PDB file of C-alpha atoms and ligand atoms in Angstrom:
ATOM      1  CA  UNK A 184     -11.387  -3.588  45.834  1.00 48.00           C
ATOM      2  CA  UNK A 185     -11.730  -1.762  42.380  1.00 50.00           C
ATOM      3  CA  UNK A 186     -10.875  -3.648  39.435  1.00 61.00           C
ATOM      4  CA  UNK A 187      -7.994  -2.532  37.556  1.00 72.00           C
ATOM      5  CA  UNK A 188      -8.648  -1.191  34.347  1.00 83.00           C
ATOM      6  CA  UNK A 189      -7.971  -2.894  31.142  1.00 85.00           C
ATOM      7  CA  UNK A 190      -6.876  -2.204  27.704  1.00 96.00           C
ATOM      8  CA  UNK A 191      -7.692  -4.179  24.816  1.00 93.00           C
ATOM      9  CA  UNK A 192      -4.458  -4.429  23.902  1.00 95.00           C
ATOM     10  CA  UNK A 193      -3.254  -5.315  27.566  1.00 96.00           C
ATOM     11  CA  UNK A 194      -1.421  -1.699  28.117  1.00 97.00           C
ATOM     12  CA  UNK A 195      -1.485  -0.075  31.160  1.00 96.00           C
ATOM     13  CA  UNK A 196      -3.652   3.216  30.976  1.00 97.00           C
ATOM     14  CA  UNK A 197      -0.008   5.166  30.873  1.00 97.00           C
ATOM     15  CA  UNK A 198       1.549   3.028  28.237  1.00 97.00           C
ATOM     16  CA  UNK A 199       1.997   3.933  24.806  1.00 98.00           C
ATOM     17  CA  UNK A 200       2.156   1.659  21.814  1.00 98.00           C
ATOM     18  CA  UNK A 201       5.636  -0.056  20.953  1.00 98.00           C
ATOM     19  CA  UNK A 202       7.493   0.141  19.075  1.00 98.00           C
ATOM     20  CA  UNK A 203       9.094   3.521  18.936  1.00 98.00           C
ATOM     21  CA  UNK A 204      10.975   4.220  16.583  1.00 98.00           C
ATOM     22  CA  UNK A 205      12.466   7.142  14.136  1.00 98.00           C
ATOM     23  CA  UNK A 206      15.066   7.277  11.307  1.00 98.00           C
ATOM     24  CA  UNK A 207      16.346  10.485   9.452  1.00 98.00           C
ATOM     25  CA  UNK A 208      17.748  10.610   5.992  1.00 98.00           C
ATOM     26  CA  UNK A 209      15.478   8.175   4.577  1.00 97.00           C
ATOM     27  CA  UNK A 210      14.364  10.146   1.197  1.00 98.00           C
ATOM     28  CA  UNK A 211      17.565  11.216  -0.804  1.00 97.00           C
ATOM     29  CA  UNK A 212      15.519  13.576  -2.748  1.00 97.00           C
ATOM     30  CA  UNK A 213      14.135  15.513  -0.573  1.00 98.00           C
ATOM     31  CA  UNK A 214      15.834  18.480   0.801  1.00 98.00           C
ATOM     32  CA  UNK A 215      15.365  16.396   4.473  1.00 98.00           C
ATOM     33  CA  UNK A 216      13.321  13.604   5.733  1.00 98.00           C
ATOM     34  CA  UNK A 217      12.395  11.340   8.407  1.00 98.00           C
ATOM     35  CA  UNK A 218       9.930   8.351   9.350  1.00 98.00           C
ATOM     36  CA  UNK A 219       8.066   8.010  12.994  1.00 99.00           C
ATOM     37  CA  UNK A 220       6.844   5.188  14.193  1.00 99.00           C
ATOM     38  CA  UNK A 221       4.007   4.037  17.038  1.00 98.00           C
ATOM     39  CA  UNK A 222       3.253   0.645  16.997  1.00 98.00           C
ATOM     40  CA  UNK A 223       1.760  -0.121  14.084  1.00 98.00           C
ATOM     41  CA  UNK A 224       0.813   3.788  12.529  1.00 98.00           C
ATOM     42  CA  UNK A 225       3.701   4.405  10.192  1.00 98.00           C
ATOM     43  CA  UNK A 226       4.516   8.185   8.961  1.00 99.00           C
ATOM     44  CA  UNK A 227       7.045   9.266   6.498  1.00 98.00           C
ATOM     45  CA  UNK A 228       8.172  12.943   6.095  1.00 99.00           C
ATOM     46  CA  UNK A 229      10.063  14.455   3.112  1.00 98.00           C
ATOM     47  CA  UNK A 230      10.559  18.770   2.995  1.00 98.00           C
ATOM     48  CA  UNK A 231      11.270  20.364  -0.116  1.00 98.00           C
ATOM     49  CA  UNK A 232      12.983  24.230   0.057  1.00 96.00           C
ATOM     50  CA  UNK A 233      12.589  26.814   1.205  1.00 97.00           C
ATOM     51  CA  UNK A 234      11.858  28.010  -2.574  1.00 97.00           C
ATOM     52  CA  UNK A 235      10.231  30.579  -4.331  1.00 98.00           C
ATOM     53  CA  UNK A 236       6.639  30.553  -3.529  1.00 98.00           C
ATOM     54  CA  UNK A 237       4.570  30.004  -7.166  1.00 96.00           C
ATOM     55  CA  UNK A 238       2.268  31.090  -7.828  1.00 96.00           C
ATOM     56  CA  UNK A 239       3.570  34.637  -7.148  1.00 96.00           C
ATOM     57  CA  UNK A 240       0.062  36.231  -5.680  1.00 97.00           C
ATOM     58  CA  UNK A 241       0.669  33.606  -2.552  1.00 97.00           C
ATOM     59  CA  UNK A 242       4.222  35.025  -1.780  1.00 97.00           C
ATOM     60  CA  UNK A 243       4.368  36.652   1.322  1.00 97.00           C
ATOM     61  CA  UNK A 244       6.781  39.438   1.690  1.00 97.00           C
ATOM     62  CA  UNK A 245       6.739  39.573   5.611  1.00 97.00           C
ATOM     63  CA  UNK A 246       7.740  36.204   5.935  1.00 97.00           C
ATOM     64  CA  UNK A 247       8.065  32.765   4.556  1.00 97.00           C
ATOM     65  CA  UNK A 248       4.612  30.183   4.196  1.00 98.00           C
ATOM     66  CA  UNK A 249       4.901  26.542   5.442  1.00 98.00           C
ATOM     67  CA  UNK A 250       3.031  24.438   3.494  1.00 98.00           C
ATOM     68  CA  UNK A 251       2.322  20.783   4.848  1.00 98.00           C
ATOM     69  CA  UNK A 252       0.584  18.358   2.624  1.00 98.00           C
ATOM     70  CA  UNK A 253      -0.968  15.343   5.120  1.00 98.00           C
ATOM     71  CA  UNK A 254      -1.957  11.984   3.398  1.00 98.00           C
ATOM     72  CA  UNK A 255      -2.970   8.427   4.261  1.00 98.00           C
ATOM     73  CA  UNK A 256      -2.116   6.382   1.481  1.00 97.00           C
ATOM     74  CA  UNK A 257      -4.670   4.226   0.080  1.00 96.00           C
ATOM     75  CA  UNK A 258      -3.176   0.681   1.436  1.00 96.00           C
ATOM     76  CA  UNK A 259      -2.713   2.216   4.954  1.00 97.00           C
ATOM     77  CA  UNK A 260      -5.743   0.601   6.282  1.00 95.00           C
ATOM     78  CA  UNK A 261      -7.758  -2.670   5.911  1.00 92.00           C
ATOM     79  CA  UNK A 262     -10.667  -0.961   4.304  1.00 92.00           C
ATOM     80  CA  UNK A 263      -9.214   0.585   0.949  1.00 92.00           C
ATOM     81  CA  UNK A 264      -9.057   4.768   1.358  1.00 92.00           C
ATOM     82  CA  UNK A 265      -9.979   6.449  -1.970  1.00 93.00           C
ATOM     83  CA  UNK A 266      -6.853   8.543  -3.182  1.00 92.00           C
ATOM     84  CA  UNK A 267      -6.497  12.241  -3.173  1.00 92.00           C
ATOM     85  CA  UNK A 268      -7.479  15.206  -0.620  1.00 94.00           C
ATOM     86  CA  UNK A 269     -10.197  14.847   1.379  1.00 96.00           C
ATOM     87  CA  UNK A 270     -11.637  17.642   4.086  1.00 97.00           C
ATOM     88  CA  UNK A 271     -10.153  15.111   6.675  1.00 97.00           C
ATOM     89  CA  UNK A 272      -6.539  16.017   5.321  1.00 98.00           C
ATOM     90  CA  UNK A 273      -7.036  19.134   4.681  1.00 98.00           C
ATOM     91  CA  UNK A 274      -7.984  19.807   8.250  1.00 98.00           C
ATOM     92  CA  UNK A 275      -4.447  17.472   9.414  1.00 98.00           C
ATOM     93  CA  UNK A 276      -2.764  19.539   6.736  1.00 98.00           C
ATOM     94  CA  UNK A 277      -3.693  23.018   8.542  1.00 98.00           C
ATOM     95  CA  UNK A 278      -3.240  21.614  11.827  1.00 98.00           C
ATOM     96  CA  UNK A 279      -0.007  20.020  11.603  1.00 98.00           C
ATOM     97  CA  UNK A 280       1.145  23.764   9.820  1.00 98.00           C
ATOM     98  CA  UNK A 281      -0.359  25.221  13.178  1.00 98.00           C
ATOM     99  CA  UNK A 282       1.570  22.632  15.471  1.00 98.00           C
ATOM    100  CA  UNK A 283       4.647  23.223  13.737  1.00 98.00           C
ATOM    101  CA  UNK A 284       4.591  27.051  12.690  1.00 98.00           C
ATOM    102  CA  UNK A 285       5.278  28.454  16.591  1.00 97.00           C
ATOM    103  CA  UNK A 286       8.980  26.768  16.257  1.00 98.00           C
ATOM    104  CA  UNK A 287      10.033  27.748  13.120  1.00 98.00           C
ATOM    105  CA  UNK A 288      12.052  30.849  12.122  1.00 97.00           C
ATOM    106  CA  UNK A 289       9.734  31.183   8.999  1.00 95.00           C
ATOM    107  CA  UNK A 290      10.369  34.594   9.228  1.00 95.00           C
ATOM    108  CA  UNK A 291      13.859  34.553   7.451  1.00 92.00           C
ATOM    109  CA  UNK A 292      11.959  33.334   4.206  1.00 97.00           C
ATOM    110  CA  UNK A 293      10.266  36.273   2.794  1.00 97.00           C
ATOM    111  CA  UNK A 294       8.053  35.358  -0.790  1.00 98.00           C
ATOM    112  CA  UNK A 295       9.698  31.795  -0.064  1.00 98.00           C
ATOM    113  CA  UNK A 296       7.201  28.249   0.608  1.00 98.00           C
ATOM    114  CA  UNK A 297       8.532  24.982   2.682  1.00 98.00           C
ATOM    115  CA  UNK A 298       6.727  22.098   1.239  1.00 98.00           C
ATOM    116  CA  UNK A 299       6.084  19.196   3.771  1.00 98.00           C
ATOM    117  CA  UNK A 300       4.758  16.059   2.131  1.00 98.00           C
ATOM    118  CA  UNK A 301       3.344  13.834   4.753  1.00 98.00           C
ATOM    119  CA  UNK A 302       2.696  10.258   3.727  1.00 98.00           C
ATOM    120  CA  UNK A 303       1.043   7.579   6.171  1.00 98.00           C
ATOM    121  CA  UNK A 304       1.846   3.741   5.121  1.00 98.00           C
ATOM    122  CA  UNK A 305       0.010   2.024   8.036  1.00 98.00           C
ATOM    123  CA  UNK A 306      -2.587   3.999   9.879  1.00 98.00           C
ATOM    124  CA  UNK A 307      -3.825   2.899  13.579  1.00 98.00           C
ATOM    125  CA  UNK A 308      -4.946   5.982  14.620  1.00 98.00           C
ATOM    126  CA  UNK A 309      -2.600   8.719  16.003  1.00 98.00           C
ATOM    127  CA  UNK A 310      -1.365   9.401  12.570  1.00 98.00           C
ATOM    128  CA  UNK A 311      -1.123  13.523  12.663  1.00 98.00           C
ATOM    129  CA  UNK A 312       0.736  13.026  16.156  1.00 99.00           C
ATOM    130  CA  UNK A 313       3.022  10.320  13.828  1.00 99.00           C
ATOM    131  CA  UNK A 314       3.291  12.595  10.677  1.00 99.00           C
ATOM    132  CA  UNK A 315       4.053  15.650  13.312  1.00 99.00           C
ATOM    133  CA  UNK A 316       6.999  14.038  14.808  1.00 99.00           C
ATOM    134  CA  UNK A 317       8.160  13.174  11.342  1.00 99.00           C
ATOM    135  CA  UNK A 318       8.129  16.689  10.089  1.00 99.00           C
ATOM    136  CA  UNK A 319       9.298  18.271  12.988  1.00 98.00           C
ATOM    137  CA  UNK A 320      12.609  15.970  12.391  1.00 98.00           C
ATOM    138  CA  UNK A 321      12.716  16.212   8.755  1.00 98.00           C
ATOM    139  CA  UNK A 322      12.486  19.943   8.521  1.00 98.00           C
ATOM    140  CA  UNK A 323      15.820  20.195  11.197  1.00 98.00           C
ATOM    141  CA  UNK A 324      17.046  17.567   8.819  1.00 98.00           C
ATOM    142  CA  UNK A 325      16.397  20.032   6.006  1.00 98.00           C
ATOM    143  CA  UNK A 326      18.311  22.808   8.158  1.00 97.00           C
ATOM    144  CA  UNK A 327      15.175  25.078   8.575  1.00 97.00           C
ATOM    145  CA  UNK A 328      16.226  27.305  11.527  1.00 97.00           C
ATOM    146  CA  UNK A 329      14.039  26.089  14.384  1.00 97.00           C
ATOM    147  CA  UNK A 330      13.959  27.213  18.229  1.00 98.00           C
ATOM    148  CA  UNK A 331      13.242  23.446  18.519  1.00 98.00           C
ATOM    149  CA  UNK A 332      11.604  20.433  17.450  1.00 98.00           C
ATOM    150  CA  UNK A 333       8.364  19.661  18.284  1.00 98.00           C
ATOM    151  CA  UNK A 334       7.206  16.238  19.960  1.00 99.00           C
ATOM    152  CA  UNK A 335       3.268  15.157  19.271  1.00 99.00           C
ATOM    153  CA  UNK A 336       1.311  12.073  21.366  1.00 99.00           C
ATOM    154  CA  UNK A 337      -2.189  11.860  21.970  1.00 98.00           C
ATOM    155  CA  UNK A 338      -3.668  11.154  25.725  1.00 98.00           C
ATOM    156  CA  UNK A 339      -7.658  10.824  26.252  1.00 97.00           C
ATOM    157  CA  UNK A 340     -10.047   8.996  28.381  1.00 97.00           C
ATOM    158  CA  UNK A 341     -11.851   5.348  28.054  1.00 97.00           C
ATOM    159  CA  UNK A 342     -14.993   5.318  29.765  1.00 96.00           C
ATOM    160  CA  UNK A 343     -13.766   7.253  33.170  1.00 95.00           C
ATOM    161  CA  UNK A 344      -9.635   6.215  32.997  1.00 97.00           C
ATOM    162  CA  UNK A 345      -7.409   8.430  31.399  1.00 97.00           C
ATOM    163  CA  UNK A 346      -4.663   6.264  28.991  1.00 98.00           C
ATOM    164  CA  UNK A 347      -2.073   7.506  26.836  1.00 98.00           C
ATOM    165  CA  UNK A 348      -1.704   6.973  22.955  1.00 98.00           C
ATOM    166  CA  UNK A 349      -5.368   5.439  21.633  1.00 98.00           C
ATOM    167  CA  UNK A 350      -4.937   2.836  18.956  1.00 98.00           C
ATOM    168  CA  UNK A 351      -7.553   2.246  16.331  1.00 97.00           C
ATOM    169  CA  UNK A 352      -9.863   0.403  18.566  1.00 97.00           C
ATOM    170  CA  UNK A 353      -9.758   2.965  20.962  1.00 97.00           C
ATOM    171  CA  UNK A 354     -10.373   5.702  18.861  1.00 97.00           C
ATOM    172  CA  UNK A 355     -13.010   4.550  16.984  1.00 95.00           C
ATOM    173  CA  UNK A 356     -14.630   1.279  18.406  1.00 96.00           C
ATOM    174  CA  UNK A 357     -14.479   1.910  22.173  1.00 96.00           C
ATOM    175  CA  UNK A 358     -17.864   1.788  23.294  1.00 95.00           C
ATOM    176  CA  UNK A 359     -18.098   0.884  26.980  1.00 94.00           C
ATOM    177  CA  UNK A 360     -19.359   3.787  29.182  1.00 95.00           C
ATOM    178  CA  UNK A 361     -19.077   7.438  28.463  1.00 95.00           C
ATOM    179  CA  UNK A 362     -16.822   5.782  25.489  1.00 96.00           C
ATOM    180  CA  UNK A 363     -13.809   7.445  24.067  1.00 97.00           C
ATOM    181  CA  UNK A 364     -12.374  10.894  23.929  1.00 98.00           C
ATOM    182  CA  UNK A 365      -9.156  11.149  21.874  1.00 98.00           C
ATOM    183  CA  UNK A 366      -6.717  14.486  22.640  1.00 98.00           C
ATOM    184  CA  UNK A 367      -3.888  14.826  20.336  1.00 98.00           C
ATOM    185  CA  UNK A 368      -1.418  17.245  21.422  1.00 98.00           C
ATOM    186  CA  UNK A 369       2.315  18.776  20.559  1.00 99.00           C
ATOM    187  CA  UNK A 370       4.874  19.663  23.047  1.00 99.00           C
ATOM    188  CA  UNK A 371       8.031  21.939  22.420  1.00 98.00           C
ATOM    189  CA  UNK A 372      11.272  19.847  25.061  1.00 98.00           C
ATOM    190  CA  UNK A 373      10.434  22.535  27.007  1.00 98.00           C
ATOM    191  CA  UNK A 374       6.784  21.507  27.937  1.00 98.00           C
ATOM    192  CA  UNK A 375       4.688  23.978  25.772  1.00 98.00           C
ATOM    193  CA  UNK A 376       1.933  23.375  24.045  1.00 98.00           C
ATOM    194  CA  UNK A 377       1.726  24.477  20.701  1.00 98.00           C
ATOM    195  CA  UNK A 378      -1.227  21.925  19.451  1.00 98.00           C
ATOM    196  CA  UNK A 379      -4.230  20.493  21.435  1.00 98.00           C
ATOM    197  CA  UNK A 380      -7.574  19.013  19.712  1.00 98.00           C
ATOM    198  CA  UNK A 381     -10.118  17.420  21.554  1.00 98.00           C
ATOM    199  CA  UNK A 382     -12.736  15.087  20.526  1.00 96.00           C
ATOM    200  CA  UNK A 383     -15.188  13.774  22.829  1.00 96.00           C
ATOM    201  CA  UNK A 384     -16.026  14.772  25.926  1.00 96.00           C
ATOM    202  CA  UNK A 385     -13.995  15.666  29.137  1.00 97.00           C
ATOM    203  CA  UNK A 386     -14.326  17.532  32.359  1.00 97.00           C
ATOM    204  CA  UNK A 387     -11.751  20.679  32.865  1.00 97.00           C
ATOM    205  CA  UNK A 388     -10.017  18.515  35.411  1.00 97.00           C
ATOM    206  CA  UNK A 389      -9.269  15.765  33.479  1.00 97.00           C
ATOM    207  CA  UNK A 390      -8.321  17.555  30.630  1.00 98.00           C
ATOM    208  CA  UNK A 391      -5.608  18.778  32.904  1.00 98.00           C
ATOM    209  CA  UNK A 392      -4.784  15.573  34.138  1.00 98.00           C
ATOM    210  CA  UNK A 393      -4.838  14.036  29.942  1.00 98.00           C
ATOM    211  CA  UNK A 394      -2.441  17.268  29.254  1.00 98.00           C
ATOM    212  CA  UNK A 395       0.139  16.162  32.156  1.00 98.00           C
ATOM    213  CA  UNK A 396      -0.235  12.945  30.965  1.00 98.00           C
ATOM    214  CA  UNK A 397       0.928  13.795  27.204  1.00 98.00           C
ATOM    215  CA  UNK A 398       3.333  16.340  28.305  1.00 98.00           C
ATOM    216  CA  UNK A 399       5.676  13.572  30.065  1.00 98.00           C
ATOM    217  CA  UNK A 400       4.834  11.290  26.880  1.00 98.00           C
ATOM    218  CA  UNK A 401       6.239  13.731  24.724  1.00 98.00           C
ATOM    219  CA  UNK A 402       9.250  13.940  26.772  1.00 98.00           C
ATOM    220  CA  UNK A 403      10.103  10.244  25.931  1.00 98.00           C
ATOM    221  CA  UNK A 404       9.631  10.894  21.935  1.00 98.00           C
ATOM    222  CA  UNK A 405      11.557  13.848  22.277  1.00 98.00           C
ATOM    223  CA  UNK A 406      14.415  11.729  23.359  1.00 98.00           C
ATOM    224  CA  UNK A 407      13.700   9.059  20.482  1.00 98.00           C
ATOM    225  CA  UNK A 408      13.781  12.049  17.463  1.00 98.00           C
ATOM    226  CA  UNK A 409      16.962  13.461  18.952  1.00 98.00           C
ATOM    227  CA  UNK A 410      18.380  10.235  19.243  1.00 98.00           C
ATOM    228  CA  UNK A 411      17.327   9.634  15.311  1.00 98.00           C
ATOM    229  CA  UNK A 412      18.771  13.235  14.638  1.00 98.00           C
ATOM    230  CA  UNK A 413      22.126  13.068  16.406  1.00 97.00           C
ATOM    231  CA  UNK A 414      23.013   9.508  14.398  1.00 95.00           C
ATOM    232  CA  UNK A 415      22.171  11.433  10.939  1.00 89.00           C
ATOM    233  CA  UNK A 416      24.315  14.660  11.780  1.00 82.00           C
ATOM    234  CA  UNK A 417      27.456  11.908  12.910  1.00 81.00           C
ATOM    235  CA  UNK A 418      26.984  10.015   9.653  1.00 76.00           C
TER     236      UNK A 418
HETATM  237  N1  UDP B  99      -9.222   5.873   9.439  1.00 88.99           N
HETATM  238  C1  UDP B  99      -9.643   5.040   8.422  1.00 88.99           C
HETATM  239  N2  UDP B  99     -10.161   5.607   7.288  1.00 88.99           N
HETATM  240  C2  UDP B  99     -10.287   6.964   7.119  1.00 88.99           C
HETATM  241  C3  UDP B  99      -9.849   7.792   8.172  1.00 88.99           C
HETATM  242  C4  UDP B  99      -9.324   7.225   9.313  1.00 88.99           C
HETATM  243  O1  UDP B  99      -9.548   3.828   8.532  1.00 88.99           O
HETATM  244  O2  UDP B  99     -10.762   7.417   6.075  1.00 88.99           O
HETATM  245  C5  UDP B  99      -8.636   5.268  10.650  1.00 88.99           C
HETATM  246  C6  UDP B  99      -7.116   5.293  10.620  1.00 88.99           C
HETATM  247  O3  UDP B  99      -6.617   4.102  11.223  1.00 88.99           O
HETATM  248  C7  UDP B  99      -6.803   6.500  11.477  1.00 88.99           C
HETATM  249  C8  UDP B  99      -7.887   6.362  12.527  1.00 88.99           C
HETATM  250  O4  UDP B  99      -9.042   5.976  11.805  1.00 88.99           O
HETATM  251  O5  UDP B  99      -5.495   6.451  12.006  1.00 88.99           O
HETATM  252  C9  UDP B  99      -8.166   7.600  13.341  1.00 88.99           C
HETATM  253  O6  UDP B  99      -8.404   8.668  12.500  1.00 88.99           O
HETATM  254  P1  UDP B  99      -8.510  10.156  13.032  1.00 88.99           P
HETATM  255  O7  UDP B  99      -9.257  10.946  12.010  1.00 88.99           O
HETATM  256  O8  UDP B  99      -8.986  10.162  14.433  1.00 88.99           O
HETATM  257  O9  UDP B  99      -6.994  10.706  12.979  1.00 88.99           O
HETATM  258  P2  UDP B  99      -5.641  10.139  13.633  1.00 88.99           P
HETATM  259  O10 UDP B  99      -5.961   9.564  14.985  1.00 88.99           O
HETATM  260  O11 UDP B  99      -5.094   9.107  12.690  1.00 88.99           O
HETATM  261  O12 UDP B  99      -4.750  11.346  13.729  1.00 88.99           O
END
């Protein structure tokens, strides 16, 4: 008999983190916002605009320029982060631009900018998946024209099983065996990717399998943001 596999944190390889949870509305400044929540990685999102792009050499006349600003804020983790850019956020900053961009009718915003300030309070890995979800919700709170929202999870592989939604541990401490390989990804509802990193390593078929994986994930957040957005727009 093989013996089952076993998280550290006692979730099945399928299971993500708990709790759940989103909220839209939460900045009253900003033009909309939102916070997402998996288990204990926090992310808030506040969008500003669409506005005239400044300074004018950046404007774009054939079509508007999202602009997403991703940071982890200096109390997020145990071991005190030093404040200001980094070329870790500036890589989560282009990407989460990139995840989003392929749903938005930026189009309709010639010379114009949408600002996306990303903030992570409480970081256990998974934060761009976490600040994703949070600015996919806060820019439809901000009534950006969007074919949809988007819906962001992370699957990879522990040793040889492949789990769903790596906490910190996982990510970064997970030794045992081949180790870990971490795959965040962002779904449209309809099943498309429009985001996939990996790091580590993986075979082609498992990478399959870790995409199937995320994709039904993302189907459950999906329902959580809509949920989050539909209580807003009845307020
Ligand atoms: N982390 C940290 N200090 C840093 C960067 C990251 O403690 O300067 C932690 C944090 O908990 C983060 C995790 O490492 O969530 C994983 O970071 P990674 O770069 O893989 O991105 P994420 O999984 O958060 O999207």
């Amino acid at each position: 008999m093989t013996k089952e596999f076993k998280r550290n944190s006692g979730r099945k390889p399928e299971e993500m983190r708990t709790p759940i949870k989103a909220e839209v509305g939460i900045i009253p400044n900003a033009d909309g916002s939102a916070m997402f929540q998996v288990g204990k990685t926090i992310a808030y999102a506040s969008v500003f605009g669409p506005k005239k792009m400044h300074p004018q050499h950046l404007q774009n006349p054939a079509k508007g320029t999202l602009r997403c600003t991703y940071n982890m804020l200096s109390f997020s983790v145990n071991d005190r982060i030093r404040p200001g850019p980094s070329r870790r956020s500036t890589e989560i900053s282009k990407i989460t631009e990139w995840a989003l961009e392929p749903v938005l009718m930026i189009d309709n915003y010639p010379n114009m900018v949408i600002d996306v300030h990303i903030n992570i309070i409480q970081a256990d890995a998974g934060t761009r998946c976490a600040g994703i979800n949070a600015a996919a919700m806060a820019l439809a709170h901000a009534g950006i024209p969007m074919k949809s929202i988007v819906s962001s999870v992370a699957a990879g592989k522990l040793d040889k099983t492949l789990v769903l939604d790596l906490d910190k541990y996982e990510d970064s401490e997970y030794d045992e065996g081949e180790g870990s390989t971490d795959i965040p990804m962002t779904f449209t509802p309809d099943g498309r990717l429009t985001h996939i990193q990996v790091d580590g390593k993986i075979t082609g078929k498992q990478l399959k399998e870790a995409v199937e994986l995320a994709r039904k994930a993302a189907k459950e957040i999906y329902e959580v943001q809509k949920k989050a957005l539909k209580e807003i727009g009845e307020e």
